PDB file of C-alpha atoms and ligand atoms in Angstrom:
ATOM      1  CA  UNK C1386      73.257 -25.595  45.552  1.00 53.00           C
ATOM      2  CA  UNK C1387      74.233 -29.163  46.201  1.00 53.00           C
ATOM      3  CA  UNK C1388      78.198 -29.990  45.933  1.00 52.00           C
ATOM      4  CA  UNK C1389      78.446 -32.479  43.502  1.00 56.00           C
ATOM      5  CA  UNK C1390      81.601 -33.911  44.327  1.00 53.00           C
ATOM      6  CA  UNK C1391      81.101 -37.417  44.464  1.00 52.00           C
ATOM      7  CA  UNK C1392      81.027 -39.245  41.025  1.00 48.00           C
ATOM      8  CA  UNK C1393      79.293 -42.024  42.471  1.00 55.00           C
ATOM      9  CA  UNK C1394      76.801 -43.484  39.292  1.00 62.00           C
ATOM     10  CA  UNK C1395      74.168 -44.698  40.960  1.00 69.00           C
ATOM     11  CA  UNK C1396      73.115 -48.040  39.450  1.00 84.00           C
ATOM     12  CA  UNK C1397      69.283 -47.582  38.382  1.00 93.00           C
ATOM     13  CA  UNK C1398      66.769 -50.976  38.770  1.00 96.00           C
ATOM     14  CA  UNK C1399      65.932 -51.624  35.273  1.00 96.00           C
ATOM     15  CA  UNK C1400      62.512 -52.826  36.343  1.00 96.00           C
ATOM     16  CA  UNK C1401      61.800 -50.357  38.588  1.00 97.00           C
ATOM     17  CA  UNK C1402      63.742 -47.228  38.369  1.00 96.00           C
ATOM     18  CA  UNK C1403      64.827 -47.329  41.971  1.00 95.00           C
ATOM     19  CA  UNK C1404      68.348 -45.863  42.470  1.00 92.00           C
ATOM     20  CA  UNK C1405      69.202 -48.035  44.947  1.00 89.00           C
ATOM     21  CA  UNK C1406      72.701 -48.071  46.897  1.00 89.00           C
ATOM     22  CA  UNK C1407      72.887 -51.572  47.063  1.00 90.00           C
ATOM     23  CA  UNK C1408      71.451 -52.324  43.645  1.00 94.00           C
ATOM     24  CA  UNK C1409      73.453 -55.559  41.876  1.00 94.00           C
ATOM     25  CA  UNK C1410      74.061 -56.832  38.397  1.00 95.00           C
ATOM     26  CA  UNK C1411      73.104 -60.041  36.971  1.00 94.00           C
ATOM     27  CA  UNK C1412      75.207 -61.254  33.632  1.00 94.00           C
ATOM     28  CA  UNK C1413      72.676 -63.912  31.646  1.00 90.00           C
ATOM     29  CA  UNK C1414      73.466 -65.060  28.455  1.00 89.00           C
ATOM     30  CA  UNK C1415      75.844 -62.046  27.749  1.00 96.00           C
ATOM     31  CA  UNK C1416      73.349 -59.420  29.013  1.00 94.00           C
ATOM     32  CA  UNK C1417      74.532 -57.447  32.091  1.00 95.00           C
ATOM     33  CA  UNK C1418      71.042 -56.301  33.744  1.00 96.00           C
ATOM     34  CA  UNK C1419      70.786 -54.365  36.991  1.00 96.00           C
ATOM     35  CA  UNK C1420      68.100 -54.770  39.601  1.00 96.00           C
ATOM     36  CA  UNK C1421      67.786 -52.990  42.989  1.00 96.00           C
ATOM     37  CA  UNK C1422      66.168 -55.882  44.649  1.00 95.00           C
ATOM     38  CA  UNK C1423      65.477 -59.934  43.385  1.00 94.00           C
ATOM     39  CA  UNK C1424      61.697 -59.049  43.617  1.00 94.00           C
ATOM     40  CA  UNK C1425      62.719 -56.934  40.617  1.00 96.00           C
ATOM     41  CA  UNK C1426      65.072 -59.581  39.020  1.00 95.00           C
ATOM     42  CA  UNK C1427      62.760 -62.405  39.875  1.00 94.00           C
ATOM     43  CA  UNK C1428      60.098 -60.142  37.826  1.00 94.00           C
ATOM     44  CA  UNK C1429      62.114 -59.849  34.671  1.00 94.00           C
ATOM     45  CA  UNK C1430      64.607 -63.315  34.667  1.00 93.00           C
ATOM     46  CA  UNK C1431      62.449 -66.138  35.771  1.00 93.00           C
ATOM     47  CA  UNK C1432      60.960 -68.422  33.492  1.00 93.00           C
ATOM     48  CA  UNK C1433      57.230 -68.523  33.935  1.00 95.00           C
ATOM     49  CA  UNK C1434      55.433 -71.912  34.591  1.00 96.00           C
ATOM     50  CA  UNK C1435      53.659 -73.212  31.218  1.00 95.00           C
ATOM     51  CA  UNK C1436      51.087 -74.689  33.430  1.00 96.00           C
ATOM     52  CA  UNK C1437      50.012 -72.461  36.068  1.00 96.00           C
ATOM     53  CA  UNK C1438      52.152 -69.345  34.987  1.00 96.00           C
ATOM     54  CA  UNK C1439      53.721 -68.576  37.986  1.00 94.00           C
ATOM     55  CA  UNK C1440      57.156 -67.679  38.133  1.00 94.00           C
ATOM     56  CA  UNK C1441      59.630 -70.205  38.280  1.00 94.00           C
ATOM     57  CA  UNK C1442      62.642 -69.072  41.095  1.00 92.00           C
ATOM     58  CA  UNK C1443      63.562 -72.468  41.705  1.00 89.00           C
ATOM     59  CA  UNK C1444      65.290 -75.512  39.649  1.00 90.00           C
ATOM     60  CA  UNK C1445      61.943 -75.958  37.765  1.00 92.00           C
ATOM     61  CA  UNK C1446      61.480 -79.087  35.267  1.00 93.00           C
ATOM     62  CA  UNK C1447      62.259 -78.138  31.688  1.00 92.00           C
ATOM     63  CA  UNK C1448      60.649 -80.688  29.300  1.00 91.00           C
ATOM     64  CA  UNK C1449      61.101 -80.363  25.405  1.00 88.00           C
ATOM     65  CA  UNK C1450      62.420 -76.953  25.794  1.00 90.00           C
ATOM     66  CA  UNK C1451      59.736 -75.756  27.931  1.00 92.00           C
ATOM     67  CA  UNK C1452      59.476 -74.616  31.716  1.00 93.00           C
ATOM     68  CA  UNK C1453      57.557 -75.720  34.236  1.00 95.00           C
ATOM     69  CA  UNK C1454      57.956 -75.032  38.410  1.00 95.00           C
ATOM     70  CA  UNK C1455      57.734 -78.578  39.560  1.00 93.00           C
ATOM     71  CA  UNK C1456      57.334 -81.867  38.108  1.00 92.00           C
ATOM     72  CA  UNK C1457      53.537 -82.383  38.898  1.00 93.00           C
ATOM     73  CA  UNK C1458      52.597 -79.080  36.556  1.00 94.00           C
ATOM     74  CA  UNK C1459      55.038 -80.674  34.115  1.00 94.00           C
ATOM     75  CA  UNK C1460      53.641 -84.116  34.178  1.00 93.00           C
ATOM     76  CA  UNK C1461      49.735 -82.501  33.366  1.00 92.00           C
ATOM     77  CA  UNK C1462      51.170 -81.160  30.675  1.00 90.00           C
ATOM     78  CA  UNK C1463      52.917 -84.077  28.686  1.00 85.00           C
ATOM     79  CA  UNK C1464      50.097 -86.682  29.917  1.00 81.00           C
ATOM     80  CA  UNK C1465      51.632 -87.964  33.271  1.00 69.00           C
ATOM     81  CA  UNK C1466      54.786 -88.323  31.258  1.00 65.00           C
ATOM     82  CA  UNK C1467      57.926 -89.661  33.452  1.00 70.00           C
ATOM     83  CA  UNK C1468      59.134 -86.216  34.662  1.00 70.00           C
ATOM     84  CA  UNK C1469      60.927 -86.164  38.108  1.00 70.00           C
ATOM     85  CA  UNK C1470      62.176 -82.833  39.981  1.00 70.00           C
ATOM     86  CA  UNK C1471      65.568 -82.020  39.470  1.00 61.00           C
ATOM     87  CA  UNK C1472      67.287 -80.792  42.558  1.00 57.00           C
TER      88      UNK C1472
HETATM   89 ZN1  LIG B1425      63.481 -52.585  41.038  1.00 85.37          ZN
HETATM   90 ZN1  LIG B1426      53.420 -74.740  37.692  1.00 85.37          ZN
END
C-alpha cells in the first residue's frame, strides 16, 4: 500500500488533465482557472484573431469590440481603416 500522508491536492490542468507540480492559476474576469503549462492557458484564454484565427498571446488590436493579432489583419478587416499596434 502507498502511505498517504501527504495532503498535498495536486492542482489538475483544466485543459489537459496533467497533474502537474508546478501547475498555476490564472484569475480572469472572476474565474480562477488552473493550467499546468501556458501552452494550455494560451489554448483556452487567448482571443483568437478574426482575420487569420490564430491565437492572439500578444497586445493584439481590438477594433469595435473585436480581436485581431496585429494591426495589418485588423486594417483588412475594417477596409485599411486607421488602426495602429498598441504596445
Ligand atoms: Zn495542460
Ligand atoms: Zn491575424
Amino acid at each position: 500500500m502507498v502511505a498517504d500522508d501527504e495532503e498535498a491536492v495536486m492542482a489538475l490542468c483544466e485543459v489537459c488533465g496533467n497533474d502537474y507540480d508546478k501547475s498555476f492559476e490564472v484569475v480572469a474576469a472572476g474565474k480562477r482557472h488552473t493550467f499546468d503549462s501556458f501552452e494550455c492557458a494560451i489554448h483556452l484564454m487567448a482571443p483568437v484573431c478574426e482575420h487569420c484565427g490564430c491565437k492572439v498571446i500578444g497586445h493584439g488590436v481590438e477594433v469595435g469590440g473585436l480581436f485581431y493579432c496585429c494591426a495589418h489583419c485588423a486594417r483588412d478587416e475594417h477596409g485599411g481603416a486607421a488602426v495602429s499596434d498598441r504596445a
